[in-house]
Backbone as JSON, one array per atom type, in Angstrom:
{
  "sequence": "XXXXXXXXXXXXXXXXXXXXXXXXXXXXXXXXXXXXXXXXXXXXXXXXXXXXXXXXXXXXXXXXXXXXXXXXXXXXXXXXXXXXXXXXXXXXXXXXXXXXXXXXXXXXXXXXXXXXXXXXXXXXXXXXXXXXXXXXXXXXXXXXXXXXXXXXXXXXXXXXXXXXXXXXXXXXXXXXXXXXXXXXXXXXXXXXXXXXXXXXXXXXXXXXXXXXXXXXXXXXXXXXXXXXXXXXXXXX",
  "N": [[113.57, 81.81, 90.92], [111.05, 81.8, 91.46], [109.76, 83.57, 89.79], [110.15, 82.27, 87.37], [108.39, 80.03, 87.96], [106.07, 81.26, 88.22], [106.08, 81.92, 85.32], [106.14, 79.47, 83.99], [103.91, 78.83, 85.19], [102.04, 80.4, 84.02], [102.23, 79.75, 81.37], [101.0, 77.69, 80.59], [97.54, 77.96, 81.68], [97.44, 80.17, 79.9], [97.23, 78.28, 77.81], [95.51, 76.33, 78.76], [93.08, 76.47, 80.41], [89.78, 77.14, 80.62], [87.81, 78.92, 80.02], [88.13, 81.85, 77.61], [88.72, 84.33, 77.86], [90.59, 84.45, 80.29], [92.66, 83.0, 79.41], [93.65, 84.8, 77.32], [94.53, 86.63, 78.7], [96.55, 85.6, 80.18], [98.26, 85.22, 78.81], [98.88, 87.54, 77.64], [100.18, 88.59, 79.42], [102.19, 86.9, 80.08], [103.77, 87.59, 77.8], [104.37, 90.17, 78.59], [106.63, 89.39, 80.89], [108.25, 87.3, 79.98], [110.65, 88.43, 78.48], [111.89, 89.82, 80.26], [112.61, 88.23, 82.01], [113.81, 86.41, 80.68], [116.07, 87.8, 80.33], [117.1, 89.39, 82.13], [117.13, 87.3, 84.45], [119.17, 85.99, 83.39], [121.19, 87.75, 83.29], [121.56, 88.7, 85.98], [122.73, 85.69, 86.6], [125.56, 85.75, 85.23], [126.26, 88.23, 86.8], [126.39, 86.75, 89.48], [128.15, 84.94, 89.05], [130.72, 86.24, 88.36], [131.36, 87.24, 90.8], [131.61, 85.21, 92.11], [134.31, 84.35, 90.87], [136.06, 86.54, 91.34], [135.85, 86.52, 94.63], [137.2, 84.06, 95.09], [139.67, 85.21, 93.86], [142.93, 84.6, 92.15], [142.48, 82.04, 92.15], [140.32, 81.87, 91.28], [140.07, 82.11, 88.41], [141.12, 80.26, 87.58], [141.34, 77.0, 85.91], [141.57, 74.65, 87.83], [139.2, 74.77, 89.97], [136.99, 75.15, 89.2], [135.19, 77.29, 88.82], [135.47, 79.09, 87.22], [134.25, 77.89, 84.43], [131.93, 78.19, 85.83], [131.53, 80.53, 85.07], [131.99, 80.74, 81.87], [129.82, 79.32, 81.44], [127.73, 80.73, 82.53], [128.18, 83.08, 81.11], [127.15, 82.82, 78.71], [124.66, 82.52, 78.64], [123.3, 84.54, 78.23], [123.36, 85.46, 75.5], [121.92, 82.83, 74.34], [119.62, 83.19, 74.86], [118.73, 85.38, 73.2], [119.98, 87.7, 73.36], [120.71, 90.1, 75.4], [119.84, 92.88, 74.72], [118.52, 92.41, 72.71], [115.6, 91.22, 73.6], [115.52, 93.15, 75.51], [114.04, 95.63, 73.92], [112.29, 94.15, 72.61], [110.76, 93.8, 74.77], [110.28, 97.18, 75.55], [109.41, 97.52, 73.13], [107.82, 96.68, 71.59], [105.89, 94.93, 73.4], [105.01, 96.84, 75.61], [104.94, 99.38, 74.03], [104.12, 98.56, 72.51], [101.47, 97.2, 73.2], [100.28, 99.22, 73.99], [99.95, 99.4, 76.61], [98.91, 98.26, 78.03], [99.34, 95.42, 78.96], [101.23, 96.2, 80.75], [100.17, 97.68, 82.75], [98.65, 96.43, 84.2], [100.23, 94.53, 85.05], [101.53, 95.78, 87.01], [99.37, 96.99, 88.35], [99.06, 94.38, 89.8], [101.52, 93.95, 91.58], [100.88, 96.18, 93.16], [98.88, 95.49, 94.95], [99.85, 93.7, 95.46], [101.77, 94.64, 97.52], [99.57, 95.63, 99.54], [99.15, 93.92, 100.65], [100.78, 92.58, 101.93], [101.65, 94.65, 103.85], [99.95, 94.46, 105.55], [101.05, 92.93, 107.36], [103.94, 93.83, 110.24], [106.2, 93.15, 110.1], [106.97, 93.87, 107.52], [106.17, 95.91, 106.52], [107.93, 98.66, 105.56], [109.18, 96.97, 103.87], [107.42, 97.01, 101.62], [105.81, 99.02, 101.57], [107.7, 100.53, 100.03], [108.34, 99.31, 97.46], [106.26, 99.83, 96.32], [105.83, 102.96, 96.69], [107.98, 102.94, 94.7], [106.67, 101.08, 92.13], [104.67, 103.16, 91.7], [106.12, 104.79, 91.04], [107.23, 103.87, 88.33], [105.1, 103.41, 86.82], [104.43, 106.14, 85.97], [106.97, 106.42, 84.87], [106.87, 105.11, 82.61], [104.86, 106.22, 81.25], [106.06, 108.95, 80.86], [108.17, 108.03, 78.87], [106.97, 106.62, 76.83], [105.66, 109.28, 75.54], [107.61, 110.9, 74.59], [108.86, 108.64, 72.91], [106.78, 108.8, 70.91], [107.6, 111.35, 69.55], [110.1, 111.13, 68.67], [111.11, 108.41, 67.51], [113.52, 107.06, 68.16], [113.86, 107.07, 71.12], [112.96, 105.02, 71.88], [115.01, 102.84, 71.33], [117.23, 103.73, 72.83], [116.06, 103.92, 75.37], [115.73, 101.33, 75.89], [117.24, 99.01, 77.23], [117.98, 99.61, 79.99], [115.19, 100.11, 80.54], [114.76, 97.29, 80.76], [115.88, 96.28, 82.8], [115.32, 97.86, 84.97], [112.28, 97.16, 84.88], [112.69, 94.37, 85.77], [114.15, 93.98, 87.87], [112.34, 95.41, 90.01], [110.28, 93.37, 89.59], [111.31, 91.09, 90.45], [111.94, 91.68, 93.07], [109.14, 92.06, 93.9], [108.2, 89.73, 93.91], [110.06, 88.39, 96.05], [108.94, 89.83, 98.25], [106.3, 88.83, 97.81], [106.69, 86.22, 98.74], [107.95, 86.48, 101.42], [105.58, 87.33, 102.5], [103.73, 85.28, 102.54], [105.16, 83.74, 103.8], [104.66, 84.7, 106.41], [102.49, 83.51, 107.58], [100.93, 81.24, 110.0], [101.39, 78.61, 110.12], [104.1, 78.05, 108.57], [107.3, 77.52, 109.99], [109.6, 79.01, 112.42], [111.81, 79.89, 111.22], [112.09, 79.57, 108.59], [110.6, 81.73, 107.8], [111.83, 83.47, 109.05], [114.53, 83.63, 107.44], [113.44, 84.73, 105.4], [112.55, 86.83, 105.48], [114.64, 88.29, 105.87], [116.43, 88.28, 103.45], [114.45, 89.37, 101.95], [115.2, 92.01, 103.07], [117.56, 92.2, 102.33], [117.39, 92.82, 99.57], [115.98, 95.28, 99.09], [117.03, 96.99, 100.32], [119.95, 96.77, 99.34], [119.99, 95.58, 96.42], [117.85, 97.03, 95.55], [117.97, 99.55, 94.7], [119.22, 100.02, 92.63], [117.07, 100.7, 90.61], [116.38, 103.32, 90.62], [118.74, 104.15, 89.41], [118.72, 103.2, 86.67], [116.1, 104.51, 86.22], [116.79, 106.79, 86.15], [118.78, 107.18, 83.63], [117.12, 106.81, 81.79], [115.13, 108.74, 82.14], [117.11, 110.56, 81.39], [117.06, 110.87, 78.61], [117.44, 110.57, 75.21], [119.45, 112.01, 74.1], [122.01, 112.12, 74.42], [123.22, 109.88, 73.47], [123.13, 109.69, 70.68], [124.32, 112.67, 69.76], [127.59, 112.77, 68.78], [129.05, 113.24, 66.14], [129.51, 110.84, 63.55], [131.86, 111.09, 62.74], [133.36, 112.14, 64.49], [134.0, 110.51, 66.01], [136.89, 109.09, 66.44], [137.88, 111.23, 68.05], [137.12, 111.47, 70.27]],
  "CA": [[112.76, 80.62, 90.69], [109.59, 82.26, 91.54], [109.3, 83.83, 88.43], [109.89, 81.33, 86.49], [107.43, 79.33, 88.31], [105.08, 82.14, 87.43], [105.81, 82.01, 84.26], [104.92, 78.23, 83.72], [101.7, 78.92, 85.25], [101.07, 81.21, 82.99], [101.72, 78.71, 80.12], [99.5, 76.16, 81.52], [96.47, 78.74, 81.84], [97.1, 80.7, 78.29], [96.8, 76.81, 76.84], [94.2, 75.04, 79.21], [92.25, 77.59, 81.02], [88.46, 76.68, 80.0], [87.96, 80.54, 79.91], [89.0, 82.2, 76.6], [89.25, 85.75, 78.36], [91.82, 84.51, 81.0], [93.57, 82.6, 78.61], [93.68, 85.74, 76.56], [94.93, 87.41, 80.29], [97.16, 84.72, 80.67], [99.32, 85.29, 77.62], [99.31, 89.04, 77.51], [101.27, 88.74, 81.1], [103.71, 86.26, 79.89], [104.29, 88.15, 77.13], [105.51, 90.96, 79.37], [107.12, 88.45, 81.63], [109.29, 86.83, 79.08], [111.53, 89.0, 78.02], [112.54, 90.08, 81.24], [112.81, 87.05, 82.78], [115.15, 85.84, 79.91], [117.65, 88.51, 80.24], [117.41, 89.58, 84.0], [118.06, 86.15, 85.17], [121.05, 85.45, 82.73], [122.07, 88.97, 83.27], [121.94, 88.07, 88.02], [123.6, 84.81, 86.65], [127.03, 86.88, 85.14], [126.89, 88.9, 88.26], [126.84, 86.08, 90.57], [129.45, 83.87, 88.52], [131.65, 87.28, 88.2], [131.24, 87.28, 92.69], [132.28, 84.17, 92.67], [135.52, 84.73, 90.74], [136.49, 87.62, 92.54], [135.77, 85.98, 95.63], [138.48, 82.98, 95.16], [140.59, 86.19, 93.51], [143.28, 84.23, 91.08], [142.72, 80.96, 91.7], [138.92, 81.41, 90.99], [140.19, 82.45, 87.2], [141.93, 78.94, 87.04], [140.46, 75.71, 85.86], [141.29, 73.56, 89.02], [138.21, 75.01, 91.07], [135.78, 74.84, 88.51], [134.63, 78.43, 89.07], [135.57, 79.73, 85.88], [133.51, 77.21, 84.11], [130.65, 78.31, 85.93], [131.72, 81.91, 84.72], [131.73, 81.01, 81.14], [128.45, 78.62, 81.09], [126.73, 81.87, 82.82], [127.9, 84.12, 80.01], [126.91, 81.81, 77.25], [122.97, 82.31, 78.63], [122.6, 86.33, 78.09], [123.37, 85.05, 74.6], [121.41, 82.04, 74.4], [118.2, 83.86, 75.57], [118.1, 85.84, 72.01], [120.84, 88.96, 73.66], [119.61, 90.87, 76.59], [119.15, 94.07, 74.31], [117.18, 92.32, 71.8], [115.08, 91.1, 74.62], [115.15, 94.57, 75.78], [113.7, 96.13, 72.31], [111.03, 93.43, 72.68], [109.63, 94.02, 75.94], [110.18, 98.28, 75.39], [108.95, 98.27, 72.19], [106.49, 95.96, 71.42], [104.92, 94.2, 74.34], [104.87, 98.26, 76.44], [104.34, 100.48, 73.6], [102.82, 98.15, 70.85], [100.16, 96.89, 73.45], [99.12, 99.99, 74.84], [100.56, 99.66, 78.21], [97.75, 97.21, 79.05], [99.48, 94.17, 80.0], [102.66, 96.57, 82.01], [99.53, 98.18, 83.74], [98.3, 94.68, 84.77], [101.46, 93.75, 86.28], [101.8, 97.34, 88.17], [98.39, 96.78, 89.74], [99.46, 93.23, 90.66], [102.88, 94.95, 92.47], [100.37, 96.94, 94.46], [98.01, 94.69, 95.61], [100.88, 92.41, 96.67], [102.21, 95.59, 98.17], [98.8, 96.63, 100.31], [98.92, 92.89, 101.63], [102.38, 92.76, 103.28], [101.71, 96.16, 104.45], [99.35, 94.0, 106.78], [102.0, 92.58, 108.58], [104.73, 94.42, 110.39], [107.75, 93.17, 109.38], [107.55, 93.88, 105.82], [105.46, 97.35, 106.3], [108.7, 99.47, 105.06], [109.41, 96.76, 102.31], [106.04, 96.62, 100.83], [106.18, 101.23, 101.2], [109.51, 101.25, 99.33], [107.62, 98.81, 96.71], [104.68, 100.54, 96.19], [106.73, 103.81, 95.8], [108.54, 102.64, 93.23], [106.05, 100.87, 91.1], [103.74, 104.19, 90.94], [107.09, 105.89, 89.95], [107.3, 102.8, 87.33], [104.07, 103.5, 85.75], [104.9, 107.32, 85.41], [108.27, 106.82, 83.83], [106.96, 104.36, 81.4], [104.26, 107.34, 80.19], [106.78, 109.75, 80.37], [108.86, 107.09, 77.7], [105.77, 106.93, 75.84], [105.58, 110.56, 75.02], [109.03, 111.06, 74.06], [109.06, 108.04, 71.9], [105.99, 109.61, 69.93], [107.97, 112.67, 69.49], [111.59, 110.22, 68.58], [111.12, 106.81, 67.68], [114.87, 106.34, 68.31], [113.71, 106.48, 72.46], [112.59, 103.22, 72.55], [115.86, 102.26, 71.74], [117.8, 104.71, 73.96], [115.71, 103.31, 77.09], [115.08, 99.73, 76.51], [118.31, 98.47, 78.06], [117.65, 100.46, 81.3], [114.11, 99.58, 81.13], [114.44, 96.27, 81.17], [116.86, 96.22, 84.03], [114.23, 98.23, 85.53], [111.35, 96.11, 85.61], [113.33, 93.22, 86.02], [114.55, 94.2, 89.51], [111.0, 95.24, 90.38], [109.32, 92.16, 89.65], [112.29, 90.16, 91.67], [111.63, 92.58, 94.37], [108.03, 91.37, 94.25], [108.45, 87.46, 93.89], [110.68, 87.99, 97.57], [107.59, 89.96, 99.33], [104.84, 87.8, 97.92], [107.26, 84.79, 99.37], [107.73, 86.76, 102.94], [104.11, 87.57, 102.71], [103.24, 84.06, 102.68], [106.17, 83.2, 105.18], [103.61, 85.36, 107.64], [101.33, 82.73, 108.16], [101.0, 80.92, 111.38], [101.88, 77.22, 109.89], [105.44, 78.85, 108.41], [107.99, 77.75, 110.36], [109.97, 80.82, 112.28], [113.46, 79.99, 110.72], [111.6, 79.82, 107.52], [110.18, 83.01, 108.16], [112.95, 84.98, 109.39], [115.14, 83.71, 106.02], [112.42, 85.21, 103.63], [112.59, 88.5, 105.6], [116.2, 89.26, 105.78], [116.48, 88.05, 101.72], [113.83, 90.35, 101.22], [115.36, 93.62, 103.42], [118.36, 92.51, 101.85], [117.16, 92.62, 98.27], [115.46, 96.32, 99.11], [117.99, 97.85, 100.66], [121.27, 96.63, 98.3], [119.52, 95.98, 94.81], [116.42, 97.4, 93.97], [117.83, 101.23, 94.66], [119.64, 99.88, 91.1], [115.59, 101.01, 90.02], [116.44, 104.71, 90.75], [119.87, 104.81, 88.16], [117.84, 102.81, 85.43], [115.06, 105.6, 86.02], [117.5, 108.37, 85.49], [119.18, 107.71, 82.54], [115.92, 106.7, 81.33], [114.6, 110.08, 82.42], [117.95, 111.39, 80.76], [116.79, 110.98, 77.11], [118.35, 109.4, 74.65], [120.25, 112.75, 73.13], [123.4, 112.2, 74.42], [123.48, 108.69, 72.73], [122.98, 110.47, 68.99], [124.68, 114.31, 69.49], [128.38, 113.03, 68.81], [128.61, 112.78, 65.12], [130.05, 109.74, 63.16], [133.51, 111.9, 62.09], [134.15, 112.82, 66.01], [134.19, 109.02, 67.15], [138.31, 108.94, 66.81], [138.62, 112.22, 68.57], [136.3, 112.22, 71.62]],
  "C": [[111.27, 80.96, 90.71], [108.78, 83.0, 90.41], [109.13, 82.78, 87.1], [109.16, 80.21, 86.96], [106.5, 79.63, 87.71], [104.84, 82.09, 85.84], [105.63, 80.82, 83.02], [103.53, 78.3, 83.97], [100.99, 79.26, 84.47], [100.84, 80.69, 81.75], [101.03, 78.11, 79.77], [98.4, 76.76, 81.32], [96.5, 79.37, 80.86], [96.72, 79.28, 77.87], [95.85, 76.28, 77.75], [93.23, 75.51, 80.12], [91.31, 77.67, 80.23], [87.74, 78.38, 79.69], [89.06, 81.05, 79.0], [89.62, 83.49, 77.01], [90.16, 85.65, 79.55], [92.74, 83.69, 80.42], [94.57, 83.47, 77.79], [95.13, 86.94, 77.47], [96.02, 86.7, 80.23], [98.45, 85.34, 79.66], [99.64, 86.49, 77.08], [100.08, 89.19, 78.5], [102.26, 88.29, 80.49], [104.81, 86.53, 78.73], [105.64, 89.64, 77.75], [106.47, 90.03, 80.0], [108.48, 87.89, 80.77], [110.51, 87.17, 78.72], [112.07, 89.6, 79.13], [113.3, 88.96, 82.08], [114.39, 86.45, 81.75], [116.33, 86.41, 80.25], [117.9, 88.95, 81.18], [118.17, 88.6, 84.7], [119.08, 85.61, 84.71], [121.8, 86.34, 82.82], [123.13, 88.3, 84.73], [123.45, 86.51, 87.49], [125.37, 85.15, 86.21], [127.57, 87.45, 86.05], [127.31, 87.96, 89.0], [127.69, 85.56, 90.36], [130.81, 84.47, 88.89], [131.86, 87.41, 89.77], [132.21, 86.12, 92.66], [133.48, 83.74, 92.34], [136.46, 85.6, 91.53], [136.53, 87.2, 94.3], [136.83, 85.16, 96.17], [140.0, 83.6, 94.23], [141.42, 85.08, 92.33], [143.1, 82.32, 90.92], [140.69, 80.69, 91.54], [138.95, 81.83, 89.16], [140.68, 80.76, 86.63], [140.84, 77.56, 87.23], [140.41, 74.66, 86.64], [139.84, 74.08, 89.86], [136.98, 74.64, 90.21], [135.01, 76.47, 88.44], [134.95, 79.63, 88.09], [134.95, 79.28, 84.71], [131.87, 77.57, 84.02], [130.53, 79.87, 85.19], [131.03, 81.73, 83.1], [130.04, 79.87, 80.74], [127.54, 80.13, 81.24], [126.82, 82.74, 81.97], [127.36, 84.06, 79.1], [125.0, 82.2, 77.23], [123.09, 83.7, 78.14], [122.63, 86.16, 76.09], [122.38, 84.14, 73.73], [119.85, 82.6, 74.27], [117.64, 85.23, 74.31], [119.22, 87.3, 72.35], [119.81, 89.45, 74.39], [118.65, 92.47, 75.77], [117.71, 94.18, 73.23], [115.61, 92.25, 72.42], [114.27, 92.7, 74.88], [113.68, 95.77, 74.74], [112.26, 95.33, 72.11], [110.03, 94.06, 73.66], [109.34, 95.88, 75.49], [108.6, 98.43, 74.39], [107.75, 97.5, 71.38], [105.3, 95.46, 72.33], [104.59, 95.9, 75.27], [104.1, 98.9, 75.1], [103.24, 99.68, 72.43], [101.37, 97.5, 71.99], [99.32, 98.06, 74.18], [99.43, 100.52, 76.28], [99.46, 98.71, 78.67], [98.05, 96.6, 79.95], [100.55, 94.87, 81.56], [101.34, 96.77, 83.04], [98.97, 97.37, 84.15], [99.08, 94.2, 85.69], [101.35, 95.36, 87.33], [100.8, 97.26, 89.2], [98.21, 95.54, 90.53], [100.39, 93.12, 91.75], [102.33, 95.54, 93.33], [99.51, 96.21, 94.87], [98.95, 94.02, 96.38], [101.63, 93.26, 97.94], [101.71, 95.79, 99.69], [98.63, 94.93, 100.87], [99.92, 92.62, 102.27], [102.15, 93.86, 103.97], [100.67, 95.71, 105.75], [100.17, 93.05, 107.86], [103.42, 93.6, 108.68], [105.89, 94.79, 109.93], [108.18, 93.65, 108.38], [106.34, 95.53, 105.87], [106.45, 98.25, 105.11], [109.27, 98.6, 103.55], [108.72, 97.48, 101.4], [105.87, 98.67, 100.34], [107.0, 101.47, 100.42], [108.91, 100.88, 98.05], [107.07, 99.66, 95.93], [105.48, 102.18, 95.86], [106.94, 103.49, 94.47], [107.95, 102.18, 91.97], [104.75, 101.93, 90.69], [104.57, 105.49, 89.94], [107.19, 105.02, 88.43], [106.08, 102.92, 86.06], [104.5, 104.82, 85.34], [106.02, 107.66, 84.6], [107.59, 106.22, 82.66], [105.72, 105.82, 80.29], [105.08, 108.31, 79.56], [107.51, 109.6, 78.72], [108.26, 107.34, 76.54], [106.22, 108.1, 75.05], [106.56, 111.37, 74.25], [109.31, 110.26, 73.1], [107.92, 108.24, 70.45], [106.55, 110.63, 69.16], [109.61, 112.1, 68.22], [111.25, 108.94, 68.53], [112.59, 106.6, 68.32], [114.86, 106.12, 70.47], [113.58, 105.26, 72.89], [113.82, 102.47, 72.84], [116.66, 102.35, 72.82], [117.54, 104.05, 75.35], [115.17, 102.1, 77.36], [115.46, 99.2, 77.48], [117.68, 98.72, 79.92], [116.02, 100.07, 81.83], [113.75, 98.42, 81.52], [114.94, 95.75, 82.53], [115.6, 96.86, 85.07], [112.98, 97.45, 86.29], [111.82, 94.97, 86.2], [113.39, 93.36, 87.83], [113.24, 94.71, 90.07], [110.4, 93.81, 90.33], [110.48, 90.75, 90.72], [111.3, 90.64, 93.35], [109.85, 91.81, 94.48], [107.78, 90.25, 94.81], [109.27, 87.45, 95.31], [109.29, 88.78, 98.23], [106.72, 89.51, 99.03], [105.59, 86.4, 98.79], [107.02, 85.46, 100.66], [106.65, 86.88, 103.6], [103.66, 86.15, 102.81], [103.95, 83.3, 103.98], [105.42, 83.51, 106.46], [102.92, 84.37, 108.27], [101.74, 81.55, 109.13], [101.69, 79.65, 111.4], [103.74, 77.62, 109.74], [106.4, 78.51, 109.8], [108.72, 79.01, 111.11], [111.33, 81.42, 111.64], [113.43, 80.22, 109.09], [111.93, 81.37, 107.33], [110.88, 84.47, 107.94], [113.95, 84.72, 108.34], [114.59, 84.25, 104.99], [112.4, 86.16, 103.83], [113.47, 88.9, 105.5], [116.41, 88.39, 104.26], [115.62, 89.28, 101.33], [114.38, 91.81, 101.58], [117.0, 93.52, 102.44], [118.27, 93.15, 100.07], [117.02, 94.55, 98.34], [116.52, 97.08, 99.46], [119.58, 97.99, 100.05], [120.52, 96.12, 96.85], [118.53, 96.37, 94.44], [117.12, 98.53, 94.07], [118.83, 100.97, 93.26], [118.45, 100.7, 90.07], [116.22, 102.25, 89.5], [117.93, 105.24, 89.66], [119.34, 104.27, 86.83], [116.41, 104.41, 85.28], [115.93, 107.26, 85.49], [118.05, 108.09, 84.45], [118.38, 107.08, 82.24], [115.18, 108.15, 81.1], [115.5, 111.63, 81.29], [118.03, 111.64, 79.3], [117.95, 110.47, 76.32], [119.37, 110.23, 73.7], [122.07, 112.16, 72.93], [124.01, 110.13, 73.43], [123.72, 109.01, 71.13], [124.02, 112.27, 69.04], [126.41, 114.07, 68.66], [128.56, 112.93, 67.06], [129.76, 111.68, 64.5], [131.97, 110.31, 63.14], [134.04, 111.86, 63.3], [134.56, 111.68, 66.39], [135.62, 109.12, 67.46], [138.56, 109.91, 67.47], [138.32, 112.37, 69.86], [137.12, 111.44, 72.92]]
}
């Protein structure tokens, strides 16, 4: 929800923001933003639907519970949302490589700022470190990408998928320590509080290290996707 909060704001302020150069700001973000947001959160919504089948085992497949319903509404969005890969192919290959890296490197130094201000309270020290790791490894893969897709256009395709999954789960990961980071403050409730921190250690410690297998076969180039040749498909 926090993203897509964010990413009304940002609507609001590209269109009515009396300032043409943060308007300008405004809509180079949500450009990144967009395409992740579409296919991340309809992706989480598949997973969670697919939990919640498995969960009620055969009678969560059957139409008395309703929980197969919610299965196929949630598949219907990754669809809906233009396909996650097209998505993918967007954010990679237009909004990353066709702008330059401007707007990604915008959001990266927004990830660390939000980083070096949790890192002022205790609780979230080792989030906000794990963070901050990861989004300086985040800028370095995406050059690496770069350089390889200069060399191979066909990279972009190779590592959209993966990349988008990538940022995606980064910028989640954010949107829970800017919330815990705010949970800090003295007004905050402590039941509040202590729900925004264990969401957030949970988030860090069972899905972002998803980051680190998107970064490797990212890292892994996109040969093995092209080496087999069309003739071999029936044999391999």
């Amino acid at each position: 929800r926090v993203l897509s909060y964010e990413a009304a704001l940002l609507v609001d302020t590209s269109e009515r923001h009396p300032d043409p150069e943060v308007r300008a700001q405004a809509d180079q973000q949500l450009g990144i933003l967009t395409p992740i947001i579409k296919a991340l959160l309809t992706e989480m919504a598949v997973e969670c639907t697919y939990h919640g089948v498995q969960t009620l085992g055969g009678h969560g497949y059957i139409a008395e519970w309703g929980q197969e319903q919610l299965a196929r509404d949630a598949r219907i969005t990754t669809i809906y949302e233009g396909t996650t890969q097209i998505q993918a192919l967007d954010l990679l290959g237009r909004k990353v490589m066709g702008g330059k890296g401007q707007a990604l490197a915008s959001l990266i130094e927004g990830v660390q700022r939000h980083c070096a201000a949790a890192h002022d309270h205790e609780p979230l020290k080792a989030a906000a470190a794990r963070l901050q790791e990861i989004a300086e490894d985040w800028a370095a893969l995406t050059q690496e990408t770069a350089k390889r897709a200069m060399a191979n256009a066909d990279e972009i395709g190779a590592a959209a998928v993966d990349y988008l999954f990538l940022c995606g789960y980064i910028m989640v990961a954010d949107a829970l320590l800017r919330s815990a980071t705010v949970a800090q403050q003295a007004h905050i409730d402590a039941d509040t509080r202590a729900a925004k921190q264990a969401l957030l250690n949970f988030y860090i410690d069972r899905i972002l290290p998803r980051v680190g297998q998107h970064a490797a076969s990212i890292r892994a180039g996109g040969h093995s996707l092209t080496d087999l040749p069309d003739a071999l498909f029936g044999t391999a």
